[in-house]
Amino acid sequence: MIAPKENRRSQIQRIAEQELKNLEKWKEQHRAKPVNLVPRRLGGSQSEAEVRQKQQLQLMQSKYQQKLKREESVRIKKEAEEAQIQKMKAIQREKSNKLEEKKRFQENLRREAFREHHQYKTAEFLSRLDTELPDRSTRPVAFPDPQSSTWKLPVLPGNHSWARSRAYKDSLKEEENKKLQKMKEEQHQKSELLEYNQQQQEEARTKIHQAEHRRVNNVFLDRLQGKSQPGGLEHFGGHWNMNSGNSWDV
């Protein structure tokens, strides 16, 4: 245990007491002074009925403003969703265009490889014919007896059948390409028709929204006009009653 220093302790106590005195002195100097106001009549120059009517009008306007704010928020949200949909459509359209370009490139590569392979096979076939024809020309040709029962017509080379099969395959390929192009055109027309229908629906919704907005404005203005006329509208029990018997809920 270490004994505390008496001098240090007394010094700290004196400093603390001096600070407390300074704090009390500052509080006394900055104490709030009493307020002395001249007596006067409050409430302004308006009557209670006028004030109540003004409050009711402000309440109606606040409800109308809240409705407008809700409609505006719905419209902004709808526009954001439509923009997001259009963005997604653009992305999907770009992807489809890239995929179509990739397919065309692969088809061109396939056709080029097939053409080179066909040229190679044709050259190989012609070279084989060139090597076989001299051997056939040096050999004696034996003409069979026409009266013999074993005589048959010479076998023609298969070039004509190969050409016919090749032409048939080309015609099938061309028909497939035509069908594919027709399907693409139909899909494009369907997409254009769908976009047109969506645009028409959006225009119809906009017109309906504008008509509803005008109707609400007209009703509000009619209420204000009836309120301003004496004996036109009266407020009883939370309902607006006219002399003709019609009423609206507030």
PDB file of C-alpha atoms in Angstrom:
ATOM      1  CA  MET A   1       0.000   0.000   0.000  1.00  0.00           C
ATOM      2  CA  ILE A   2       1.219   3.454  -0.937  1.00  0.00           C
ATOM      3  CA  ALA A   3       0.021   6.314   1.276  1.00  0.00           C
ATOM      4  CA  PRO A   4      -1.515   9.285  -0.654  1.00  0.00           C
ATOM      5  CA  LYS A   5       0.227  12.627  -0.661  1.00  0.00           C
ATOM      6  CA  GLU A   6      -1.623  15.082   1.505  1.00  0.00           C
ATOM      7  CA  ASN A   7      -0.444  18.148  -0.437  1.00  0.00           C
ATOM      8  CA  ARG A   8      -1.583  16.713  -3.768  1.00  0.00           C
ATOM      9  CA  ARG A   9      -4.915  15.680  -2.321  1.00  0.00           C
ATOM     10  CA  SER A  10      -5.617  19.080  -0.771  1.00  0.00           C
ATOM     11  CA  GLN A  11      -4.659  20.801  -4.028  1.00  0.00           C
ATOM     12  CA  ILE A  12      -7.113  18.672  -6.050  1.00  0.00           C
ATOM     13  CA  GLN A  13      -9.882  19.383  -3.520  1.00  0.00           C
ATOM     14  CA  ARG A  14      -9.266  23.147  -3.731  1.00  0.00           C
ATOM     15  CA  ILE A  15      -9.399  23.024  -7.536  1.00  0.00           C
ATOM     16  CA  ALA A  16     -12.659  21.076  -7.418  1.00  0.00           C
ATOM     17  CA  GLU A  17     -14.245  23.506  -4.970  1.00  0.00           C
ATOM     18  CA  GLN A  18     -13.162  26.469  -7.109  1.00  0.00           C
ATOM     19  CA  GLU A  19     -14.682  24.879 -10.222  1.00  0.00           C
ATOM     20  CA  LEU A  20     -17.958  24.234  -8.393  1.00  0.00           C
ATOM     21  CA  LYS A  21     -18.066  27.863  -7.296  1.00  0.00           C
ATOM     22  CA  ASN A  22     -17.392  29.042 -10.835  1.00  0.00           C
ATOM     23  CA  LEU A  23     -20.211  26.777 -12.120  1.00  0.00           C
ATOM     24  CA  GLU A  24     -22.706  28.164  -9.616  1.00  0.00           C
ATOM     25  CA  LYS A  25     -21.657  31.703 -10.493  1.00  0.00           C
ATOM     26  CA  TRP A  26     -22.140  31.025 -14.213  1.00  0.00           C
ATOM     27  CA  LYS A  27     -25.606  29.531 -13.589  1.00  0.00           C
ATOM     28  CA  GLU A  28     -26.602  32.630 -11.639  1.00  0.00           C
ATOM     29  CA  GLN A  29     -25.391  34.916 -14.414  1.00  0.00           C
ATOM     30  CA  HIS A  30     -27.164  32.967 -17.173  1.00  0.00           C
ATOM     31  CA  ARG A  31     -30.403  32.295 -15.334  1.00  0.00           C
ATOM     32  CA  ALA A  32     -33.535  32.818 -17.455  1.00  0.00           C
ATOM     33  CA  LYS A  33     -35.099  36.194 -16.835  1.00  0.00           C
ATOM     34  CA  PRO A  34     -38.833  36.551 -16.211  1.00  0.00           C
ATOM     35  CA  VAL A  35     -40.968  37.284 -19.263  1.00  0.00           C
ATOM     36  CA  ASN A  36     -43.105  40.406 -19.096  1.00  0.00           C
ATOM     37  CA  LEU A  37     -45.681  40.662 -21.913  1.00  0.00           C
ATOM     38  CA  VAL A  38     -48.339  43.250 -22.429  1.00  0.00           C
ATOM     39  CA  PRO A  39     -51.793  41.621 -22.074  1.00  0.00           C
ATOM     40  CA  ARG A  40     -53.644  41.427 -25.362  1.00  0.00           C
ATOM     41  CA  ARG A  41     -56.479  39.565 -26.930  1.00  0.00           C
ATOM     42  CA  LEU A  42     -55.549  36.401 -28.828  1.00  0.00           C
ATOM     43  CA  GLY A  43     -57.274  34.636 -31.726  1.00  0.00           C
ATOM     44  CA  GLY A  44     -57.037  37.328 -34.402  1.00  0.00           C
ATOM     45  CA  SER A  45     -59.942  39.020 -36.081  1.00  0.00           C
ATOM     46  CA  GLN A  46     -61.674  35.869 -37.377  1.00  0.00           C
ATOM     47  CA  SER A  47     -64.652  34.235 -35.766  1.00  0.00           C
ATOM     48  CA  GLU A  48     -64.785  30.628 -34.642  1.00  0.00           C
ATOM     49  CA  ALA A  49     -67.069  29.635 -37.541  1.00  0.00           C
ATOM     50  CA  GLU A  50     -64.650  31.092 -40.075  1.00  0.00           C
ATOM     51  CA  VAL A  51     -61.728  29.316 -38.444  1.00  0.00           C
ATOM     52  CA  ARG A  52     -63.636  26.006 -38.444  1.00  0.00           C
ATOM     53  CA  GLN A  53     -64.548  26.453 -42.101  1.00  0.00           C
ATOM     54  CA  LYS A  54     -60.934  27.235 -42.961  1.00  0.00           C
ATOM     55  CA  GLN A  55     -59.750  24.120 -41.115  1.00  0.00           C
ATOM     56  CA  GLN A  56     -62.301  21.972 -42.948  1.00  0.00           C
ATOM     57  CA  LEU A  57     -61.180  23.363 -46.305  1.00  0.00           C
ATOM     58  CA  GLN A  58     -57.544  22.713 -45.443  1.00  0.00           C
ATOM     59  CA  LEU A  59     -58.442  19.138 -44.458  1.00  0.00           C
ATOM     60  CA  MET A  60     -60.176  18.527 -47.788  1.00  0.00           C
ATOM     61  CA  GLN A  61     -57.249  19.995 -49.688  1.00  0.00           C
ATOM     62  CA  SER A  62     -54.804  17.864 -47.722  1.00  0.00           C
ATOM     63  CA  LYS A  63     -56.780  14.709 -48.593  1.00  0.00           C
ATOM     64  CA  TYR A  64     -56.816  15.707 -52.247  1.00  0.00           C
ATOM     65  CA  GLN A  65     -53.084  16.418 -52.169  1.00  0.00           C
ATOM     66  CA  GLN A  66     -52.441  13.028 -50.584  1.00  0.00           C
ATOM     67  CA  LYS A  67     -54.468  11.357 -53.325  1.00  0.00           C
ATOM     68  CA  LEU A  68     -52.487  13.215 -55.977  1.00  0.00           C
ATOM     69  CA  LYS A  69     -49.236  12.171 -54.324  1.00  0.00           C
ATOM     70  CA  ARG A  70     -50.351   8.531 -54.290  1.00  0.00           C
ATOM     71  CA  GLU A  71     -51.298   8.693 -57.961  1.00  0.00           C
ATOM     72  CA  GLU A  72     -47.988  10.333 -58.797  1.00  0.00           C
ATOM     73  CA  SER A  73     -46.049   7.657 -56.912  1.00  0.00           C
ATOM     74  CA  VAL A  74     -48.011   4.923 -58.705  1.00  0.00           C
ATOM     75  CA  ARG A  75     -47.292   6.572 -62.053  1.00  0.00           C
ATOM     76  CA  ILE A  76     -43.579   6.900 -61.304  1.00  0.00           C
ATOM     77  CA  LYS A  77     -43.431   3.282 -60.174  1.00  0.00           C
ATOM     78  CA  LYS A  78     -45.236   2.149 -63.304  1.00  0.00           C
ATOM     79  CA  GLU A  79     -42.877   4.160 -65.522  1.00  0.00           C
ATOM     80  CA  ALA A  80     -39.890   2.617 -63.754  1.00  0.00           C
ATOM     81  CA  GLU A  81     -41.301  -0.875 -64.264  1.00  0.00           C
ATOM     82  CA  GLU A  82     -41.992  -0.129 -67.938  1.00  0.00           C
ATOM     83  CA  ALA A  83     -38.456   1.188 -68.377  1.00  0.00           C
ATOM     84  CA  GLN A  84     -37.094  -1.965 -66.725  1.00  0.00           C
ATOM     85  CA  ILE A  85     -39.206  -4.131 -69.047  1.00  0.00           C
ATOM     86  CA  GLN A  86     -37.999  -2.218 -72.102  1.00  0.00           C
ATOM     87  CA  LYS A  87     -34.418  -2.589 -70.897  1.00  0.00           C
ATOM     88  CA  MET A  88     -34.860  -6.339 -70.472  1.00  0.00           C
ATOM     89  CA  LYS A  89     -36.435  -6.553 -73.938  1.00  0.00           C
ATOM     90  CA  ALA A  90     -33.487  -4.687 -75.424  1.00  0.00           C
ATOM     91  CA  ILE A  91     -31.059  -7.043 -73.679  1.00  0.00           C
ATOM     92  CA  GLN A  92     -32.942 -10.114 -74.916  1.00  0.00           C
ATOM     93  CA  ARG A  93     -33.132  -8.662 -78.438  1.00  0.00           C
ATOM     94  CA  GLU A  94     -29.391  -8.040 -78.422  1.00  0.00           C
ATOM     95  CA  LYS A  95     -28.774 -11.593 -77.213  1.00  0.00           C
ATOM     96  CA  SER A  96     -30.994 -13.015 -79.950  1.00  0.00           C
ATOM     97  CA  ASN A  97     -29.188 -10.920 -82.571  1.00  0.00           C
ATOM     98  CA  LYS A  98     -25.827 -12.148 -81.325  1.00  0.00           C
ATOM     99  CA  LEU A  99     -27.052 -15.739 -81.331  1.00  0.00           C
ATOM    100  CA  GLU A 100     -28.394 -15.350 -84.867  1.00  0.00           C
ATOM    101  CA  GLU A 101     -25.094 -13.856 -86.006  1.00  0.00           C
ATOM    102  CA  LYS A 102     -23.226 -16.735 -84.363  1.00  0.00           C
ATOM    103  CA  LYS A 103     -25.453 -19.263 -86.136  1.00  0.00           C
ATOM    104  CA  ARG A 104     -24.880 -17.559 -89.474  1.00  0.00           C
ATOM    105  CA  PHE A 105     -21.142 -17.574 -88.892  1.00  0.00           C
ATOM    106  CA  GLN A 106     -21.160 -21.267 -87.994  1.00  0.00           C
ATOM    107  CA  GLU A 107     -23.309 -22.032 -91.045  1.00  0.00           C
ATOM    108  CA  ASN A 108     -20.876 -20.171 -93.276  1.00  0.00           C
ATOM    109  CA  LEU A 109     -17.966 -22.091 -91.748  1.00  0.00           C
ATOM    110  CA  ARG A 110     -19.796 -25.372 -92.268  1.00  0.00           C
ATOM    111  CA  ARG A 111     -20.592 -24.532 -95.884  1.00  0.00           C
ATOM    112  CA  GLU A 112     -17.004 -23.459 -96.541  1.00  0.00           C
ATOM    113  CA  ALA A 113     -15.676 -26.694 -95.033  1.00  0.00           C
ATOM    114  CA  PHE A 114     -18.179 -28.727 -97.052  1.00  0.00           C
ATOM    115  CA  ARG A 115     -17.209 -26.890-100.238  1.00  0.00           C
ATOM    116  CA  GLU A 116     -13.502 -27.527 -99.646  1.00  0.00           C
ATOM    117  CA  HIS A 117     -14.215 -31.174 -98.864  1.00  0.00           C
ATOM    118  CA  HIS A 118     -16.347 -31.477-102.002  1.00  0.00           C
ATOM    119  CA  GLN A 119     -13.641 -29.913-104.138  1.00  0.00           C
ATOM    120  CA  TYR A 120     -11.065 -32.250-102.629  1.00  0.00           C
ATOM    121  CA  LYS A 121     -13.203 -35.330-103.265  1.00  0.00           C
ATOM    122  CA  THR A 122     -13.995 -34.186-106.816  1.00  0.00           C
ATOM    123  CA  ALA A 123     -10.318 -33.641-107.582  1.00  0.00           C
ATOM    124  CA  GLU A 124      -9.489 -37.021-106.098  1.00  0.00           C
ATOM    125  CA  PHE A 125     -12.191 -38.710-108.184  1.00  0.00           C
ATOM    126  CA  LEU A 126     -11.010 -37.007-111.392  1.00  0.00           C
ATOM    127  CA  SER A 127      -7.405 -37.929-110.724  1.00  0.00           C
ATOM    128  CA  ARG A 128      -8.450 -41.549-110.146  1.00  0.00           C
ATOM    129  CA  LEU A 129     -10.358 -41.505-113.436  1.00  0.00           C
ATOM    130  CA  ASP A 130      -7.337 -40.068-115.227  1.00  0.00           C
ATOM    131  CA  THR A 131      -5.170 -42.882-113.889  1.00  0.00           C
ATOM    132  CA  GLU A 132      -7.690 -45.606-114.815  1.00  0.00           C
ATOM    133  CA  LEU A 133      -8.615 -44.430-118.337  1.00  0.00           C
ATOM    134  CA  PRO A 134      -5.206 -45.065-119.997  1.00  0.00           C
ATOM    135  CA  ASP A 135      -5.250 -48.647-118.693  1.00  0.00           C
ATOM    136  CA  ARG A 136      -8.711 -49.220-120.160  1.00  0.00           C
ATOM    137  CA  SER A 137      -7.714 -47.721-123.546  1.00  0.00           C
ATOM    138  CA  THR A 138      -4.771 -50.144-123.919  1.00  0.00           C
ATOM    139  CA  ARG A 139      -6.925 -53.189-123.182  1.00  0.00           C
ATOM    140  CA  PRO A 140      -8.790 -54.898-126.112  1.00  0.00           C
ATOM    141  CA  VAL A 141     -12.494 -54.417-125.954  1.00  0.00           C
ATOM    142  CA  ALA A 142     -14.480 -57.669-126.270  1.00  0.00           C
ATOM    143  CA  PHE A 143     -17.888 -57.187-127.815  1.00  0.00           C
ATOM    144  CA  PRO A 144     -20.303 -59.887-126.612  1.00  0.00           C
ATOM    145  CA  ASP A 145     -22.627 -61.728-128.879  1.00  0.00           C
ATOM    146  CA  PRO A 146     -25.995 -60.056-129.084  1.00  0.00           C
ATOM    147  CA  GLN A 147     -27.685 -63.409-129.569  1.00  0.00           C
ATOM    148  CA  SER A 148     -26.257 -64.752-126.354  1.00  0.00           C
ATOM    149  CA  SER A 149     -28.612 -64.879-123.398  1.00  0.00           C
ATOM    150  CA  THR A 150     -25.908 -63.702-121.038  1.00  0.00           C
ATOM    151  CA  TRP A 151     -25.360 -60.445-122.871  1.00  0.00           C
ATOM    152  CA  LYS A 152     -26.193 -57.352-120.792  1.00  0.00           C
ATOM    153  CA  LEU A 153     -26.037 -53.623-121.284  1.00  0.00           C
ATOM    154  CA  PRO A 154     -22.873 -51.931-120.068  1.00  0.00           C
ATOM    155  CA  VAL A 155     -23.072 -50.432-116.617  1.00  0.00           C
ATOM    156  CA  LEU A 156     -23.027 -46.637-116.731  1.00  0.00           C
ATOM    157  CA  PRO A 157     -20.956 -44.781-114.215  1.00  0.00           C
ATOM    158  CA  GLY A 158     -22.701 -43.493-111.145  1.00  0.00           C
ATOM    159  CA  ASN A 159     -21.960 -39.821-111.793  1.00  0.00           C
ATOM    160  CA  HIS A 160     -25.509 -39.087-112.928  1.00  0.00           C
ATOM    161  CA  SER A 161     -27.096 -40.690-109.855  1.00  0.00           C
ATOM    162  CA  TRP A 162     -24.653 -38.848-107.602  1.00  0.00           C
ATOM    163  CA  ALA A 163     -25.517 -35.547-109.306  1.00  0.00           C
ATOM    164  CA  ARG A 164     -29.232 -36.238-108.945  1.00  0.00           C
ATOM    165  CA  SER A 165     -28.850 -37.065-105.239  1.00  0.00           C
ATOM    166  CA  ARG A 166     -26.757 -33.955-104.750  1.00  0.00           C
ATOM    167  CA  ALA A 167     -29.363 -31.796-106.483  1.00  0.00           C
ATOM    168  CA  TYR A 168     -32.108 -33.390-104.387  1.00  0.00           C
ATOM    169  CA  LYS A 169     -30.184 -32.637-101.173  1.00  0.00           C
ATOM    170  CA  ASP A 170     -29.594 -29.057-102.298  1.00  0.00           C
ATOM    171  CA  SER A 171     -33.304 -28.610-103.027  1.00  0.00           C
ATOM    172  CA  LEU A 172     -34.177 -29.977 -99.560  1.00  0.00           C
ATOM    173  CA  LYS A 173     -31.660 -27.629 -97.976  1.00  0.00           C
ATOM    174  CA  GLU A 174     -33.104 -24.691 -99.899  1.00  0.00           C
ATOM    175  CA  GLU A 175     -36.636 -25.592 -98.807  1.00  0.00           C
ATOM    176  CA  GLU A 176     -35.518 -25.795 -95.181  1.00  0.00           C
ATOM    177  CA  ASN A 177     -33.862 -22.402 -95.458  1.00  0.00           C
ATOM    178  CA  LYS A 178     -37.054 -20.937 -96.951  1.00  0.00           C
ATOM    179  CA  LYS A 179     -39.158 -22.410 -94.144  1.00  0.00           C
ATOM    180  CA  LEU A 180     -36.739 -21.065 -91.540  1.00  0.00           C
ATOM    181  CA  GLN A 181     -36.793 -17.609 -93.089  1.00  0.00           C
ATOM    182  CA  LYS A 182     -40.598 -17.687 -93.210  1.00  0.00           C
ATOM    183  CA  MET A 183     -40.770 -18.669 -89.523  1.00  0.00           C
ATOM    184  CA  LYS A 184     -38.391 -15.830 -88.650  1.00  0.00           C
ATOM    185  CA  GLU A 185     -40.555 -13.338 -90.532  1.00  0.00           C
ATOM    186  CA  GLU A 186     -43.683 -14.621 -88.748  1.00  0.00           C
ATOM    187  CA  GLN A 187     -42.000 -14.289 -85.351  1.00  0.00           C
ATOM    188  CA  HIS A 188     -40.900 -10.762 -86.235  1.00  0.00           C
ATOM    189  CA  GLN A 189     -44.449  -9.836 -87.284  1.00  0.00           C
ATOM    190  CA  LYS A 190     -45.841 -11.338 -84.065  1.00  0.00           C
ATOM    191  CA  SER A 191     -43.380  -9.353 -81.952  1.00  0.00           C
ATOM    192  CA  GLU A 192     -44.276  -6.138 -83.799  1.00  0.00           C
ATOM    193  CA  LEU A 193     -47.995  -6.846 -83.328  1.00  0.00           C
ATOM    194  CA  LEU A 194     -47.442  -7.514 -79.605  1.00  0.00           C
ATOM    195  CA  GLU A 195     -45.557  -4.251 -79.162  1.00  0.00           C
ATOM    196  CA  TYR A 196     -48.308  -2.396 -81.028  1.00  0.00           C
ATOM    197  CA  ASN A 197     -50.981  -3.933 -78.778  1.00  0.00           C
ATOM    198  CA  GLN A 198     -49.019  -3.021 -75.660  1.00  0.00           C
ATOM    199  CA  GLN A 199     -48.678   0.543 -76.913  1.00  0.00           C
ATOM    200  CA  GLN A 200     -52.423   0.758 -77.571  1.00  0.00           C
ATOM    201  CA  GLN A 201     -53.198  -0.589 -74.096  1.00  0.00           C
ATOM    202  CA  GLU A 202     -50.815   1.918 -72.528  1.00  0.00           C
ATOM    203  CA  GLU A 203     -52.468   4.786 -74.414  1.00  0.00           C
ATOM    204  CA  ALA A 204     -55.915   3.581 -73.310  1.00  0.00           C
ATOM    205  CA  ARG A 205     -54.777   3.395 -69.673  1.00  0.00           C
ATOM    206  CA  THR A 206     -53.329   6.907 -69.940  1.00  0.00           C
ATOM    207  CA  LYS A 207     -56.593   8.269 -71.325  1.00  0.00           C
ATOM    208  CA  ILE A 208     -58.593   6.583 -68.561  1.00  0.00           C
ATOM    209  CA  HIS A 209     -56.222   7.992 -65.927  1.00  0.00           C
ATOM    210  CA  GLN A 210     -56.507  11.498 -67.379  1.00  0.00           C
ATOM    211  CA  ALA A 211     -60.320  11.266 -67.512  1.00  0.00           C
ATOM    212  CA  GLU A 212     -60.411  10.106 -63.867  1.00  0.00           C
ATOM    213  CA  HIS A 213     -58.080  12.942 -62.910  1.00  0.00           C
ATOM    214  CA  ARG A 214     -60.309  15.498 -64.620  1.00  0.00           C
ATOM    215  CA  ARG A 215     -63.392  13.989 -62.969  1.00  0.00           C
ATOM    216  CA  VAL A 216     -61.825  14.260 -59.497  1.00  0.00           C
ATOM    217  CA  ASN A 217     -60.785  17.856 -60.184  1.00  0.00           C
ATOM    218  CA  ASN A 218     -64.291  18.754 -61.347  1.00  0.00           C
ATOM    219  CA  VAL A 219     -65.842  17.182 -58.250  1.00  0.00           C
ATOM    220  CA  PHE A 220     -63.431  19.036 -55.997  1.00  0.00           C
ATOM    221  CA  LEU A 221     -64.078  22.353 -57.754  1.00  0.00           C
ATOM    222  CA  ASP A 222     -67.846  21.764 -57.566  1.00  0.00           C
ATOM    223  CA  ARG A 223     -67.538  21.174 -53.837  1.00  0.00           C
ATOM    224  CA  LEU A 224     -65.525  24.349 -53.375  1.00  0.00           C
ATOM    225  CA  GLN A 225     -67.996  26.343 -55.451  1.00  0.00           C
ATOM    226  CA  GLY A 226     -70.958  24.957 -53.513  1.00  0.00           C
ATOM    227  CA  LYS A 227     -69.141  25.668 -50.244  1.00  0.00           C
ATOM    228  CA  SER A 228     -68.517  29.297 -51.184  1.00  0.00           C
ATOM    229  CA  GLN A 229     -72.202  29.924 -52.055  1.00  0.00           C
ATOM    230  CA  PRO A 230     -74.496  30.663 -49.055  1.00  0.00           C
ATOM    231  CA  GLY A 231     -77.015  27.918 -48.403  1.00  0.00           C
ATOM    232  CA  GLY A 232     -75.441  25.672 -51.072  1.00  0.00           C
ATOM    233  CA  LEU A 233     -73.644  23.124 -48.890  1.00  0.00           C
ATOM    234  CA  GLU A 234     -73.806  22.494 -45.161  1.00  0.00           C
ATOM    235  CA  HIS A 235     -71.817  20.175 -42.978  1.00  0.00           C
ATOM    236  CA  PHE A 236     -73.807  17.978 -40.616  1.00  0.00           C
ATOM    237  CA  GLY A 237     -72.477  14.872 -38.909  1.00  0.00           C
ATOM    238  CA  GLY A 238     -69.603  14.234 -41.363  1.00  0.00           C
ATOM    239  CA  HIS A 239     -71.811  14.586 -44.565  1.00  0.00           C
ATOM    240  CA  TRP A 240     -72.128  17.372 -47.154  1.00  0.00           C
ATOM    241  CA  ASN A 241     -75.867  18.008 -47.654  1.00  0.00           C
ATOM    242  CA  MET A 242     -77.352  20.149 -50.419  1.00  0.00           C
ATOM    243  CA  ASN A 243     -80.813  21.706 -50.488  1.00  0.00           C
ATOM    244  CA  SER A 244     -81.748  19.325 -53.357  1.00  0.00           C
ATOM    245  CA  GLY A 245     -81.152  16.290 -51.137  1.00  0.00           C
ATOM    246  CA  ASN A 246     -77.859  15.029 -52.618  1.00  0.00           C
ATOM    247  CA  SER A 247     -74.934  14.314 -50.280  1.00  0.00           C
ATOM    248  CA  TRP A 248     -71.324  13.286 -50.390  1.00  0.00           C
ATOM    249  CA  ASP A 249     -69.219  11.639 -47.670  1.00  0.00           C
ATOM    250  CA  VAL A 250     -66.207  13.654 -46.522  1.00  0.00           C
TER     251      VAL A 250
END
